[in-house]
Each structure stands twice: as structure tokens, then as C-alpha cells.
mmCIF file of C-alpha atoms and ligand atoms in Angstrom:
data_model
loop_
_atom_site.group_PDB
_atom_site.id
_atom_site.type_symbol
_atom_site.label_atom_id
_atom_site.label_comp_id
_atom_site.label_asym_id
_atom_site.label_seq_id
_atom_site.Cartn_x
_atom_site.Cartn_y
_atom_site.Cartn_z
ATOM 1 C CA MET A 231 0.012 -0.124 -0.196
ATOM 2 C CA GLN A 232 1.220 3.241 -0.723
ATOM 3 C CA GLY A 233 1.547 5.888 1.955
ATOM 4 C CA GLY A 234 0.429 9.416 3.468
ATOM 5 C CA GLY A 235 -0.642 11.647 0.703
ATOM 6 C CA ASP A 236 -1.805 14.967 2.251
ATOM 7 C CA MET A 237 -2.334 13.868 5.815
ATOM 8 C CA THR A 238 -0.689 15.677 8.672
ATOM 9 C CA LYS A 239 1.508 13.210 11.135
ATOM 10 C CA ASN A 240 -1.109 12.963 13.644
ATOM 11 C CA GLN A 241 -3.419 11.234 11.292
ATOM 12 C CA ARG A 242 -0.858 9.233 9.954
ATOM 13 C CA GLY A 243 0.776 7.710 13.089
ATOM 14 C CA ALA A 244 4.091 6.667 13.398
ATOM 15 C CA ARG A 245 6.361 6.830 10.457
ATOM 16 C CA VAL A 246 9.809 4.746 9.775
ATOM 17 C CA VAL A 247 11.937 5.298 7.317
ATOM 18 C CA ILE A 248 14.394 2.503 6.706
ATOM 19 C CA ILE A 249 17.445 3.460 4.549
ATOM 20 C CA GLY A 250 19.127 0.234 3.152
ATOM 21 C CA ALA A 251 16.346 -2.710 2.412
ATOM 22 C CA GLY A 252 19.071 -5.229 2.594
ATOM 23 C CA MET A 253 19.163 -8.198 5.494
ATOM 24 C CA VAL A 254 19.136 -5.829 8.248
ATOM 25 C CA GLY A 255 16.982 -3.141 6.965
ATOM 26 C CA ALA A 256 14.061 -5.846 5.665
ATOM 27 C CA THR A 257 14.565 -8.228 8.917
ATOM 28 C CA SER A 258 13.928 -4.797 11.086
ATOM 29 C CA ALA A 259 10.997 -4.330 9.148
ATOM 30 C CA TYR A 260 9.371 -7.406 9.603
ATOM 31 C CA ALA A 261 10.178 -7.034 13.721
ATOM 32 C CA LEU A 262 8.188 -3.633 13.410
ATOM 33 C CA MET A 263 5.635 -5.330 11.706
ATOM 34 C CA ILE A 264 4.898 -7.898 13.935
ATOM 35 C CA ARG A 265 5.046 -5.697 16.765
ATOM 36 C CA GLY A 266 2.582 -3.039 15.225
ATOM 37 C CA LEU A 267 4.841 -0.421 16.140
ATOM 38 C CA ALA A 268 4.609 1.710 12.855
ATOM 39 C CA ALA A 269 1.559 2.836 11.090
ATOM 40 C CA GLU A 270 4.094 3.048 8.086
ATOM 41 C CA ILE A 271 7.198 1.771 7.021
ATOM 42 C CA VAL A 272 9.135 3.328 4.034
ATOM 43 C CA LEU A 273 12.173 1.264 2.685
ATOM 44 C CA ILE A 274 14.440 3.267 0.604
ATOM 45 C CA ASP A 275 17.789 1.182 -1.325
ATOM 46 C CA VAL A 276 19.909 2.297 -4.055
ATOM 47 C CA ASN A 277 18.353 -0.978 -5.360
ATOM 48 C CA LEU A 278 14.932 0.104 -5.959
ATOM 49 C CA ARG A 279 14.046 -3.463 -7.291
ATOM 50 C CA ARG A 280 14.961 -5.140 -3.966
ATOM 51 C CA ALA A 281 13.328 -2.264 -1.833
ATOM 52 C CA ARG A 282 10.209 -2.701 -3.854
ATOM 53 C CA GLY A 283 10.502 -6.371 -3.554
ATOM 54 C CA GLU A 284 10.690 -6.906 0.250
ATOM 55 C CA ALA A 285 8.353 -4.333 0.471
ATOM 56 C CA MET A 286 5.928 -6.481 -1.568
ATOM 57 C CA ASP A 287 6.632 -9.644 0.768
ATOM 58 C CA LEU A 288 6.354 -7.799 3.881
ATOM 59 C CA ALA A 289 3.101 -6.085 2.800
ATOM 60 C CA HIS A 290 1.546 -9.687 1.808
ATOM 61 C CA GLY A 291 2.036 -10.682 5.589
ATOM 62 C CA GLN A 292 -0.384 -8.042 6.846
ATOM 63 C CA PRO A 293 -3.077 -10.408 7.243
ATOM 64 C CA PHE A 294 -1.185 -12.270 9.744
ATOM 65 C CA ALA A 295 0.339 -9.353 11.238
ATOM 66 C CA THR A 296 -0.597 -5.653 12.105
ATOM 67 C CA PRO A 297 -1.972 -3.161 9.367
ATOM 68 C CA THR A 298 0.850 -1.123 8.115
ATOM 69 C CA ARG A 299 1.363 0.756 5.120
ATOM 70 C CA ILE A 300 4.883 -0.231 3.700
ATOM 71 C CA TRP A 301 6.084 0.987 0.380
ATOM 72 C CA ALA A 302 9.612 1.335 -1.366
ATOM 73 C CA GLY A 303 10.247 4.967 -1.243
ATOM 74 C CA ASP A 304 12.698 7.940 -1.776
ATOM 75 C CA TYR A 305 14.194 10.847 0.459
ATOM 76 C CA ASP A 306 11.017 12.990 0.183
ATOM 77 C CA ASP A 307 9.367 10.321 2.655
ATOM 78 C CA CYS A 308 11.962 10.827 5.380
ATOM 79 C CA ARG A 309 9.848 14.526 5.514
ATOM 80 C CA TYR A 310 7.116 13.007 7.911
ATOM 81 C CA ALA A 311 9.081 10.527 9.560
ATOM 82 C CA ASP A 312 9.499 10.030 13.319
ATOM 83 C CA ILE A 313 12.667 7.501 13.082
ATOM 84 C CA ILE A 314 15.014 7.109 10.334
ATOM 85 C CA VAL A 315 16.928 3.801 10.387
ATOM 86 C CA ILE A 316 20.164 3.823 8.797
ATOM 87 C CA THR A 317 21.730 0.000 7.519
ATOM 88 C CA ALA A 318 22.702 1.092 4.212
ATOM 89 C CA GLY A 319 25.975 0.287 3.384
ATOM 90 C CA VAL A 320 28.526 -2.340 2.395
ATOM 91 C CA ALA A 321 28.221 -5.448 5.124
ATOM 92 C CA GLN A 322 31.132 -7.266 6.376
ATOM 93 C CA LYS A 323 32.713 -9.818 4.889
ATOM 94 C CA PRO A 324 34.250 -13.151 6.296
ATOM 95 C CA GLY A 325 37.408 -12.155 8.208
ATOM 96 C CA GLN A 326 36.928 -8.640 7.483
ATOM 97 C CA THR A 327 36.805 -6.214 10.882
ATOM 98 C CA ARG A 328 34.337 -3.384 11.228
ATOM 99 C CA LEU A 329 36.908 -0.925 11.327
ATOM 100 C CA ASP A 330 38.017 -2.282 7.556
ATOM 101 C CA LEU A 331 34.838 -1.026 6.451
ATOM 102 C CA THR A 332 34.955 2.517 7.678
ATOM 103 C CA ARG A 333 36.143 4.678 4.666
ATOM 104 C CA LYS A 334 33.403 3.177 2.222
ATOM 105 C CA ASN A 335 30.899 3.522 4.603
ATOM 106 C CA VAL A 336 31.489 6.835 6.021
ATOM 107 C CA ASP A 337 31.335 8.048 2.297
ATOM 108 C CA ILE A 338 27.860 6.467 2.070
ATOM 109 C CA MET A 339 26.836 8.038 5.321
ATOM 110 C CA HIS A 340 27.638 11.481 3.859
ATOM 111 C CA ASP A 341 25.428 11.127 1.111
ATOM 112 C CA ILE A 342 22.428 9.700 2.760
ATOM 113 C CA VAL A 343 22.785 12.443 5.483
ATOM 114 C CA LYS A 344 22.897 15.197 2.803
ATOM 115 C CA ASP A 345 19.409 13.528 1.157
ATOM 116 C CA ILE A 346 17.686 13.696 4.238
ATOM 117 C CA LEU A 347 18.754 16.876 5.088
ATOM 118 C CA LYS A 348 17.188 18.151 1.876
ATOM 119 C CA ALA A 349 14.010 16.431 2.527
ATOM 120 C CA GLN A 350 13.819 18.509 5.945
ATOM 121 C CA ALA A 351 12.855 15.685 8.082
ATOM 122 C CA ASP A 352 13.699 18.412 11.244
ATOM 123 C CA GLN A 353 11.781 16.101 13.966
ATOM 124 C CA ALA A 354 13.228 12.840 12.883
ATOM 125 C CA ILE A 355 15.413 10.815 15.298
ATOM 126 C CA LEU A 356 18.400 9.115 13.191
ATOM 127 C CA LEU A 357 19.240 5.240 14.276
ATOM 128 C CA ILE A 358 22.557 4.071 12.741
ATOM 129 C CA VAL A 359 22.658 0.403 12.604
ATOM 130 C CA ALA A 360 25.654 0.160 9.477
ATOM 131 C CA ASN A 361 28.882 -0.651 10.568
ATOM 132 C CA PRO A 362 31.461 0.820 11.936
ATOM 133 C CA VAL A 363 28.291 1.700 14.103
ATOM 134 C CA ASP A 364 30.223 3.795 16.619
ATOM 135 C CA VAL A 365 32.288 5.625 13.765
ATOM 136 C CA LEU A 366 29.102 5.941 11.421
ATOM 137 C CA SER A 367 27.022 7.546 14.130
ATOM 138 C CA TYR A 368 29.446 10.247 15.115
ATOM 139 C CA ALA A 369 29.769 10.739 11.472
ATOM 140 C CA ALA A 370 25.913 11.326 10.900
ATOM 141 C CA TRP A 371 25.797 13.473 14.199
ATOM 142 C CA LYS A 372 28.485 15.796 12.629
ATOM 143 C CA PHE A 373 27.114 15.453 8.962
ATOM 144 C CA SER A 374 23.523 16.616 10.530
ATOM 145 C CA GLY A 375 24.215 19.111 12.433
ATOM 146 C CA TRP A 376 21.197 17.881 14.686
ATOM 147 C CA PRO A 377 21.556 17.590 18.715
ATOM 148 C CA ALA A 378 23.529 14.258 19.757
ATOM 149 C CA GLU A 379 20.367 13.391 21.763
ATOM 150 C CA ARG A 380 18.390 12.365 18.188
ATOM 151 C CA VAL A 381 21.654 10.647 16.657
ATOM 152 C CA ILE A 382 21.930 7.059 17.986
ATOM 153 C CA GLY A 383 23.596 4.451 17.361
ATOM 154 C CA LEU A 384 22.919 0.715 17.534
ATOM 155 C CA GLY A 385 26.302 0.422 19.437
ATOM 156 C CA THR A 386 26.449 -2.529 21.816
ATOM 157 C CA LEU A 387 22.629 -3.270 22.382
ATOM 158 C CA LEU A 388 23.237 -6.396 20.214
ATOM 159 C CA ASP A 389 26.459 -7.651 21.892
ATOM 160 C CA THR A 390 24.349 -7.121 25.461
ATOM 161 C CA ALA A 391 21.671 -9.054 24.320
ATOM 162 C CA ARG A 392 24.073 -11.794 23.397
ATOM 163 C CA PHE A 393 26.190 -11.418 26.848
ATOM 164 C CA ARG A 394 22.716 -11.698 28.430
ATOM 165 C CA GLN A 395 21.519 -14.693 26.643
ATOM 166 C CA LEU A 396 24.965 -16.613 27.262
ATOM 167 C CA LEU A 397 24.951 -16.015 30.737
ATOM 168 C CA ALA A 398 21.318 -16.995 31.105
ATOM 169 C CA GLU A 399 22.185 -19.817 29.448
ATOM 170 C CA HIS A 400 25.156 -20.903 31.335
ATOM 171 C CA CYS A 401 22.449 -20.365 34.490
ATOM 172 C CA GLY A 402 19.529 -22.193 33.043
ATOM 173 C CA ILE A 403 17.364 -18.792 33.531
ATOM 174 C CA ASP A 404 15.213 -16.598 31.631
ATOM 175 C CA SER A 405 17.532 -13.699 29.934
ATOM 176 C CA ARG A 406 15.457 -11.308 30.776
ATOM 177 C CA ASN A 407 16.120 -11.465 34.611
ATOM 178 C CA VAL A 408 19.835 -11.293 33.878
ATOM 179 C CA HIS A 409 21.098 -7.676 33.827
ATOM 180 C CA ALA A 410 24.608 -7.180 32.451
ATOM 181 C CA TYR A 411 26.071 -4.717 30.030
ATOM 182 C CA ILE A 412 28.758 -4.830 27.199
ATOM 183 C CA ILE A 413 30.124 -0.955 26.809
ATOM 184 C CA GLY A 414 32.530 0.588 24.551
ATOM 185 C CA GLU A 415 33.041 -0.003 21.099
ATOM 186 C CA HIS A 416 30.555 -2.334 18.805
ATOM 187 C CA GLY A 417 33.483 -4.346 18.223
ATOM 188 C CA ASP A 418 36.968 -5.954 19.202
ATOM 189 C CA SER A 419 37.783 -3.521 22.215
ATOM 190 C CA GLU A 420 34.038 -4.063 23.861
ATOM 191 C CA VAL A 421 34.323 -4.201 27.791
ATOM 192 C CA PRO A 422 31.973 -6.739 29.448
ATOM 193 C CA VAL A 423 30.608 -5.141 32.871
ATOM 194 C CA TRP A 424 31.305 -8.155 35.001
ATOM 195 C CA SER A 425 31.306 -5.969 38.050
ATOM 196 C CA LEU A 426 27.511 -4.547 38.087
ATOM 197 C CA ALA A 427 26.326 -7.920 36.310
ATOM 198 C CA ASN A 428 23.075 -9.459 38.287
ATOM 199 C CA VAL A 429 20.362 -11.473 38.431
ATOM 200 C CA ALA A 430 16.979 -10.953 40.159
ATOM 201 C CA GLY A 431 18.859 -7.986 41.950
ATOM 202 C CA ALA A 432 21.735 -10.534 43.540
ATOM 203 C CA ARG A 433 25.102 -9.415 42.092
ATOM 204 C CA LEU A 434 26.478 -12.064 39.594
ATOM 205 C CA ASP A 435 29.156 -13.638 42.279
ATOM 206 C CA ASP A 436 26.555 -13.996 44.828
ATOM 207 C CA PHE A 437 23.921 -15.169 42.479
ATOM 208 C CA CYS A 438 26.404 -18.094 41.357
ATOM 209 C CA VAL A 439 26.358 -19.404 44.945
ATOM 210 C CA VAL A 440 22.714 -20.180 45.020
ATOM 211 C CA CYS A 441 22.729 -21.251 41.428
ATOM 212 C CA GLY A 442 25.421 -24.076 41.954
ATOM 213 C CA ARG A 443 26.434 -24.346 38.496
ATOM 214 C CA GLY A 444 29.725 -22.554 38.901
ATOM 215 C CA CYS A 445 31.224 -19.758 37.354
ATOM 216 C CA SER A 446 35.057 -19.496 36.944
ATOM 217 C CA LEU A 447 37.311 -17.080 35.566
ATOM 218 C CA GLU A 448 37.658 -19.542 32.600
ATOM 219 C CA THR A 449 33.791 -19.707 32.078
ATOM 220 C CA LYS A 450 33.389 -16.081 32.220
ATOM 221 C CA THR A 451 36.340 -15.429 29.863
ATOM 222 C CA ALA A 452 34.829 -18.288 27.557
ATOM 223 C CA ILE A 453 31.331 -16.445 27.552
ATOM 224 C CA PHE A 454 32.656 -13.261 26.635
ATOM 225 C CA GLU A 455 34.735 -14.634 23.790
ATOM 226 C CA ARG A 456 31.658 -16.007 22.573
ATOM 227 C CA VAL A 457 29.843 -12.430 22.668
ATOM 228 C CA LYS A 458 32.847 -10.777 21.097
ATOM 229 C CA ASN A 459 33.262 -13.526 18.141
ATOM 230 C CA ALA A 460 29.478 -13.577 17.621
ATOM 231 C CA ALA A 461 29.105 -11.800 14.691
ATOM 232 C CA TYR A 462 32.142 -13.363 13.161
ATOM 233 C CA GLU A 463 31.005 -16.940 13.674
ATOM 234 C CA ILE A 464 27.214 -16.223 12.575
ATOM 235 C CA ILE A 465 28.856 -14.745 9.334
ATOM 236 C CA ASP A 466 30.968 -17.629 8.268
ATOM 237 C CA ALA A 467 28.308 -19.828 9.167
ATOM 238 C CA LYS A 468 25.578 -17.927 7.136
ATOM 239 C CA GLY A 469 26.999 -14.839 5.409
ATOM 240 C CA ALA A 470 25.355 -12.127 7.561
ATOM 241 C CA THR A 471 23.550 -11.573 10.970
ATOM 242 C CA TYR A 472 20.087 -10.075 10.885
ATOM 243 C CA TYR A 473 17.259 -11.417 13.395
ATOM 244 C CA ALA A 474 18.890 -10.583 16.572
ATOM 245 C CA ILE A 475 20.022 -6.991 15.358
ATOM 246 C CA GLY A 476 16.332 -6.817 13.754
ATOM 247 C CA LEU A 477 14.632 -7.569 16.518
ATOM 248 C CA GLY A 478 17.217 -4.977 18.693
ATOM 249 C CA THR A 479 16.121 -1.928 16.421
ATOM 250 C CA MET A 480 12.445 -2.738 17.066
ATOM 251 C CA ARG A 481 13.206 -2.645 20.908
ATOM 252 C CA LEU A 482 15.063 1.017 20.674
ATOM 253 C CA ILE A 483 12.469 2.085 18.355
ATOM 254 C CA GLU A 484 9.696 0.726 20.909
ATOM 255 C CA ALA A 485 11.668 2.579 23.535
ATOM 256 C CA ILE A 486 11.568 6.100 21.333
ATOM 257 C CA LEU A 487 7.910 5.578 19.919
ATOM 258 C CA HIS A 488 6.375 4.239 23.487
ATOM 259 C CA ASP A 489 8.577 7.249 25.535
ATOM 260 C CA GLN A 490 9.464 4.623 27.695
ATOM 261 C CA HIS A 491 12.799 5.857 29.230
ATOM 262 C CA SER A 492 14.357 2.485 28.834
ATOM 263 C CA ILE A 493 18.144 1.768 29.817
ATOM 264 C CA LEU A 494 19.947 0.516 26.775
ATOM 265 C CA SER A 495 23.346 0.247 25.670
ATOM 266 C CA VAL A 496 23.493 2.462 22.712
ATOM 267 C CA SER A 497 26.424 4.379 20.852
ATOM 268 C CA THR A 498 25.729 8.232 22.008
ATOM 269 C CA LEU A 499 28.161 10.970 22.238
ATOM 270 C CA ILE A 500 30.506 10.951 25.465
ATOM 271 C CA GLN A 501 31.644 14.025 26.739
ATOM 272 C CA ASN A 502 33.565 14.384 29.820
ATOM 273 C CA ARG A 503 33.114 10.976 31.225
ATOM 274 C CA PHE A 504 35.550 8.779 32.610
ATOM 275 C CA GLY A 505 38.066 11.006 31.401
ATOM 276 C CA ILE A 506 36.790 10.287 27.667
ATOM 277 C CA ASP A 507 35.637 13.198 25.681
ATOM 278 C CA ASP A 508 34.060 13.819 21.741
ATOM 279 C CA VAL A 509 33.558 10.269 20.866
ATOM 280 C CA TYR A 510 30.756 8.142 20.269
ATOM 281 C CA LEU A 511 30.428 4.634 21.988
ATOM 282 C CA SER A 512 28.019 2.830 24.310
ATOM 283 C CA LEU A 513 27.088 2.889 27.734
ATOM 284 C CA PRO A 514 23.542 2.378 29.340
ATOM 285 C CA CYS A 515 21.894 5.383 28.172
ATOM 286 C CA VAL A 516 17.843 6.362 29.159
ATOM 287 C CA VAL A 517 16.195 6.424 25.763
ATOM 288 C CA ALA A 518 12.711 8.291 25.819
ATOM 289 C CA ARG A 519 10.787 9.918 22.997
ATOM 290 C CA SER A 520 13.228 12.735 22.399
ATOM 291 C CA GLY A 521 15.979 10.242 22.103
ATOM 292 C CA VAL A 522 19.093 9.580 24.333
ATOM 293 C CA THR A 523 17.868 11.755 27.281
ATOM 294 C CA ARG A 524 20.486 10.517 29.909
ATOM 295 C CA VAL A 525 23.733 8.857 29.758
ATOM 296 C CA LEU A 526 24.239 6.734 33.061
ATOM 297 C CA ASP A 527 27.181 7.097 35.488
ATOM 298 C CA MET A 528 27.855 3.547 36.147
ATOM 299 C CA PRO A 529 30.239 2.524 39.154
ATOM 300 C CA LEU A 530 32.488 1.273 36.940
ATOM 301 C CA SER A 531 35.409 -0.996 38.603
ATOM 302 C CA ALA A 532 39.103 0.413 37.960
ATOM 303 C CA ASP A 533 40.058 -2.312 35.092
ATOM 304 C CA GLU A 534 36.749 -1.439 33.173
ATOM 305 C CA VAL A 535 37.483 2.100 33.225
ATOM 306 C CA ALA A 536 40.852 1.335 31.793
ATOM 307 C CA ALA A 537 39.385 -1.150 29.165
ATOM 308 C CA LEU A 538 36.889 1.790 28.258
ATOM 309 C CA GLN A 539 39.296 4.084 27.956
ATOM 310 C CA VAL A 540 41.229 1.709 25.471
ATOM 311 C CA SER A 541 38.192 1.221 23.466
ATOM 312 C CA ALA A 542 37.633 4.900 23.357
ATOM 313 C CA SER A 543 41.183 5.567 21.968
ATOM 314 C CA VAL A 544 40.370 2.664 19.189
ATOM 315 C CA LEU A 545 37.356 4.634 18.266
ATOM 316 C CA LYS A 546 38.903 8.067 18.460
ATOM 317 C CA GLU A 547 41.810 7.173 16.458
ATOM 318 C CA ALA A 548 39.152 5.773 13.518
ATOM 319 C CA ILE A 549 37.330 8.850 13.754
ATOM 320 C CA ALA A 550 40.359 10.869 13.358
ATOM 321 C CA SER A 551 41.246 9.055 10.777
ATOM 322 C CA MET A 552 38.443 9.883 8.890
ATOM 323 C CA GLY A 553 38.846 13.640 9.370
ATOM 324 C CA LEU A 554 36.020 13.854 11.280
ATOM 325 C CA LEU A 555 37.236 15.503 14.489
ATOM 326 C CA GLY A 556 37.267 19.399 15.315
HETATM 327 P P1 LIG B 196 23.001 -6.095 2.665
HETATM 328 O O1 LIG B 196 24.237 -5.903 2.052
HETATM 329 O O2 LIG B 196 22.275 -7.008 2.869
HETATM 330 O O3 LIG B 196 22.544 -4.476 2.687
HETATM 331 C C1 LIG B 196 22.832 -3.087 2.686
HETATM 332 C C2 LIG B 196 22.004 -2.405 2.232
HETATM 333 O O4 LIG B 196 22.421 -1.496 1.627
HETATM 334 C C3 LIG B 196 21.859 -3.309 0.234
HETATM 335 O O5 LIG B 196 20.601 -3.783 0.164
HETATM 336 C C4 LIG B 196 22.471 -1.994 -0.501
HETATM 337 O O6 LIG B 196 21.992 -1.869 -2.157
HETATM 338 C C5 LIG B 196 21.859 -0.855 0.379
HETATM 339 N N1 LIG B 196 22.893 0.544 0.178
HETATM 340 C C6 LIG B 196 24.020 0.310 -0.316
HETATM 341 N N2 LIG B 196 24.654 1.730 -0.520
HETATM 342 C C7 LIG B 196 23.332 2.547 -0.084
HETATM 343 C C8 LIG B 196 22.776 4.285 -0.330
HETATM 344 N N3 LIG B 196 24.413 4.981 -0.793
HETATM 345 N N4 LIG B 196 21.779 4.021 -0.331
HETATM 346 C C9 LIG B 196 20.861 3.290 0.161
HETATM 347 N N5 LIG B 196 20.953 1.976 0.040
HETATM 348 C C10 LIG B 196 22.283 1.908 -0.177
HETATM 349 O O7 LIG B 196 23.456 -5.761 4.487
HETATM 350 P P2 LIG B 196 23.159 -6.265 5.934
HETATM 351 O O8 LIG B 196 23.544 -7.077 6.099
HETATM 352 O O9 LIG B 196 21.531 -5.670 5.879
HETATM 353 O O10 LIG B 196 24.151 -5.137 6.786
HETATM 354 C C11 LIG B 196 23.719 -3.445 6.678
HETATM 355 C C12 LIG B 196 24.841 -3.322 7.572
HETATM 356 O O11 LIG B 196 24.206 -3.367 9.010
HETATM 357 C C13 LIG B 196 26.261 -3.230 7.599
HETATM 358 O O12 LIG B 196 27.196 -2.423 7.522
HETATM 359 C C14 LIG B 196 26.344 -4.474 8.543
HETATM 360 O O13 LIG B 196 27.636 -4.591 9.295
HETATM 361 C C15 LIG B 196 25.455 -3.685 9.922
HETATM 362 N N6 LIG B 196 24.959 -4.659 10.793
HETATM 363 C C16 LIG B 196 24.912 -3.774 12.422
HETATM 364 C C17 LIG B 196 24.504 -4.293 13.490
HETATM 365 C C18 LIG B 196 24.968 -3.575 14.803
HETATM 366 O O14 LIG B 196 25.011 -4.298 15.788
HETATM 367 N N7 LIG B 196 25.079 -2.425 14.251
HETATM 368 C C19 LIG B 196 24.456 -5.947 13.083
HETATM 369 C C20 LIG B 196 24.194 -6.432 11.991
HETATM 370 C C21 LIG B 196 25.006 -5.734 10.581
#
């Protein structure tokens, strides 16, 4: 179904524009449609044929899901967008690090943001998914000139989900009862916050005593290695990762559109925290209708702060090498 016409924004309901109708973009749209979060979903891709095919396939599922107007559109459709998700870019190839993708995807981001600004999408919130997500989020913030509150990277949202799921699997409990964060870069220098990990309000080490399954240093190291290397493993096995990130994108959109003030580990502009300044990286943030409203000052251990600072310097170097600082 084609969208909008002359309807006002309120009549229309929430519009989510997804730029990049590849595996991640289409899966995010699928998750959004099932949850019924958006009245309108627009898919934009340089490969218009692909965007049209995905839009048709998704639209045909509506009788089984939630009524949603879905179409393959263009940048003019960004004008009434509440949220614009950017997944467009070159995907990670087997053996390639996220930072290898940087130059190509920064150039793509530059062109996309230019087109979004032309469409006067002045009220939208930008969600950056494409990798390297922290560098591209910083680039999108710089290119757009928008407040950092409204330019959010998916950051370690997915890594945090993987961490919770693997810990839950080890303990034999529901992952929703595990609270543990991965912070820093979405990538090789990311940091697990073991010191604040908890289950049902109990510190992980205390829970371990009642759980009885045992959590040695080796077990913890192995769990974190599996989190950190998950993307490489999945890409080796099937070429791309998209289900979990599609759900993560949906969850972030839900927190925004429903003004939930949810605490999510997303990539945001860090200014003068933990000795880190002027870089996008993930810390637990409060996410609401206006975007990232607060970055939480977590009482991290000294080792975690040191590791976070290393992660920040990796990212800062990447940002500087793209000529984005200043
Ligand atoms: P994909 O190749 O399936 O899709 C990318 C799409 O972008 C393609 O359809 C392509 O035609 C389109 N595209 C390229 N340049 C464009 C442009 N200038 N304008 C509009 N569309 C353009 O890749 P994918 O598997 O969907 O992955 C997309 C991105 O998401 C990658 O950068 C990947 O690394 C990243 N990713 C991030 C996370 C995360 O946690 N942040 C997780 C998984 C994937």
C-alpha cells in the first residue's frame, strides 16, 4: 500500500523510514510490522528493485500481523518520518573487521545524510545500524548538525543481548532476568561489565553461590569471547547477522515511540566521562521520545574504566583517521 498523501503527521501515526533494504533493514521492518509499532514503514535503497520486492513481501504478511502501510520510497518520504534507520552500507565480509569498512561507509553516510537534510526531516530521530556503527554514528551526528540526543547508534545493544542470553543459558534461567552490559565499541575492544552484572537483583558472584552451576574465571572469559566473536561466527556460517539486530532495532524504536525511558546500551556522544571526550560509544543510556535523554554514570571498576578508555581511544583514532574530528 502506498503511503501518506496529504494527511498530517498526527492522522498518519508513526512513520519509520529504513534506508538500506538489505538483510538488516528488511528484518527490522519485519519485526516492526509484527509488533505493530509503526503505522508506516518506508524502505529506501539504491537498489530500488530490491526495496520494492521486500516491501511487497512484507505487505503480503499484513493479514497475519498488524495493519501497516509499507512501500519502497525515496528521500522525500523522510520529511514526515519520526524515525530514520540507516542500515545502508557495505556489509562485513568473512575475516573483515568492522573498522575495515570505515571509509566506504562514511562516504555512503555523508550522501545519505545530505539527502535526509534536503528532505527537511527536522523532527526525526536517526538510528545508525551500519558498521562500524560508532564511527558512522559520530559521522552522522557531524554531517547532520542535529543534537546528539537525536542521533543514536545501535552500538552494543546487540552485544549486550548476546551477553545476557549466554549468561542465562549458562545459569539455566530466563535472559530477561539477567542484567549485564557490554559497553564501549561495538567491536573488538568492547568491554563486559562483570562488576555490575546481576540476576534478580543479586550480584552475579552472589547468585553463583545459589545457582550452583559454577562460574569460574575461565567460564566467564569463554562467555565473553563468544559474545565478542559472535558476529564473526555467524557471518562465517551464513553470511550475515540480521534476526537479533532486527529485534534490537525494533526494541529501540519501541522505547522511543512509546517514550519508555528504557535503559539500553546504545552508542551516543560521550562528553567528559571517565576521562573520555568527543567520541561515540556505548554506555547504558535512558532512551525516550526525544532520543537519548541521559547517559548513566555507572560505578565501574578501575579495570573496566581502563578498558573503556582503551576502547574509546581505538574509536577516536578511527574517527580522526576519517578526518571527522574538530
Ligand atoms: P546488505 O548488504 O544485505 O544490505 C545493505 C543494503 O544497503 C543493500 O540493499 C544495498 O543496496 C544498500 N545500500 C548500499 N548503499 C546504499 C546507499 N547509498 N543508499 C541506500 N542504500 C544503499 O547488508 P546487511 O546484512 O543488511 O547489513 C547492513 C549493515 O548493518 C552493515 O554495515 C552491517 O555490518 C551492519 N550490521 C550492524 C549490526 C549492529 O549491531 N550495529 C548488526 C548487524 C549488521
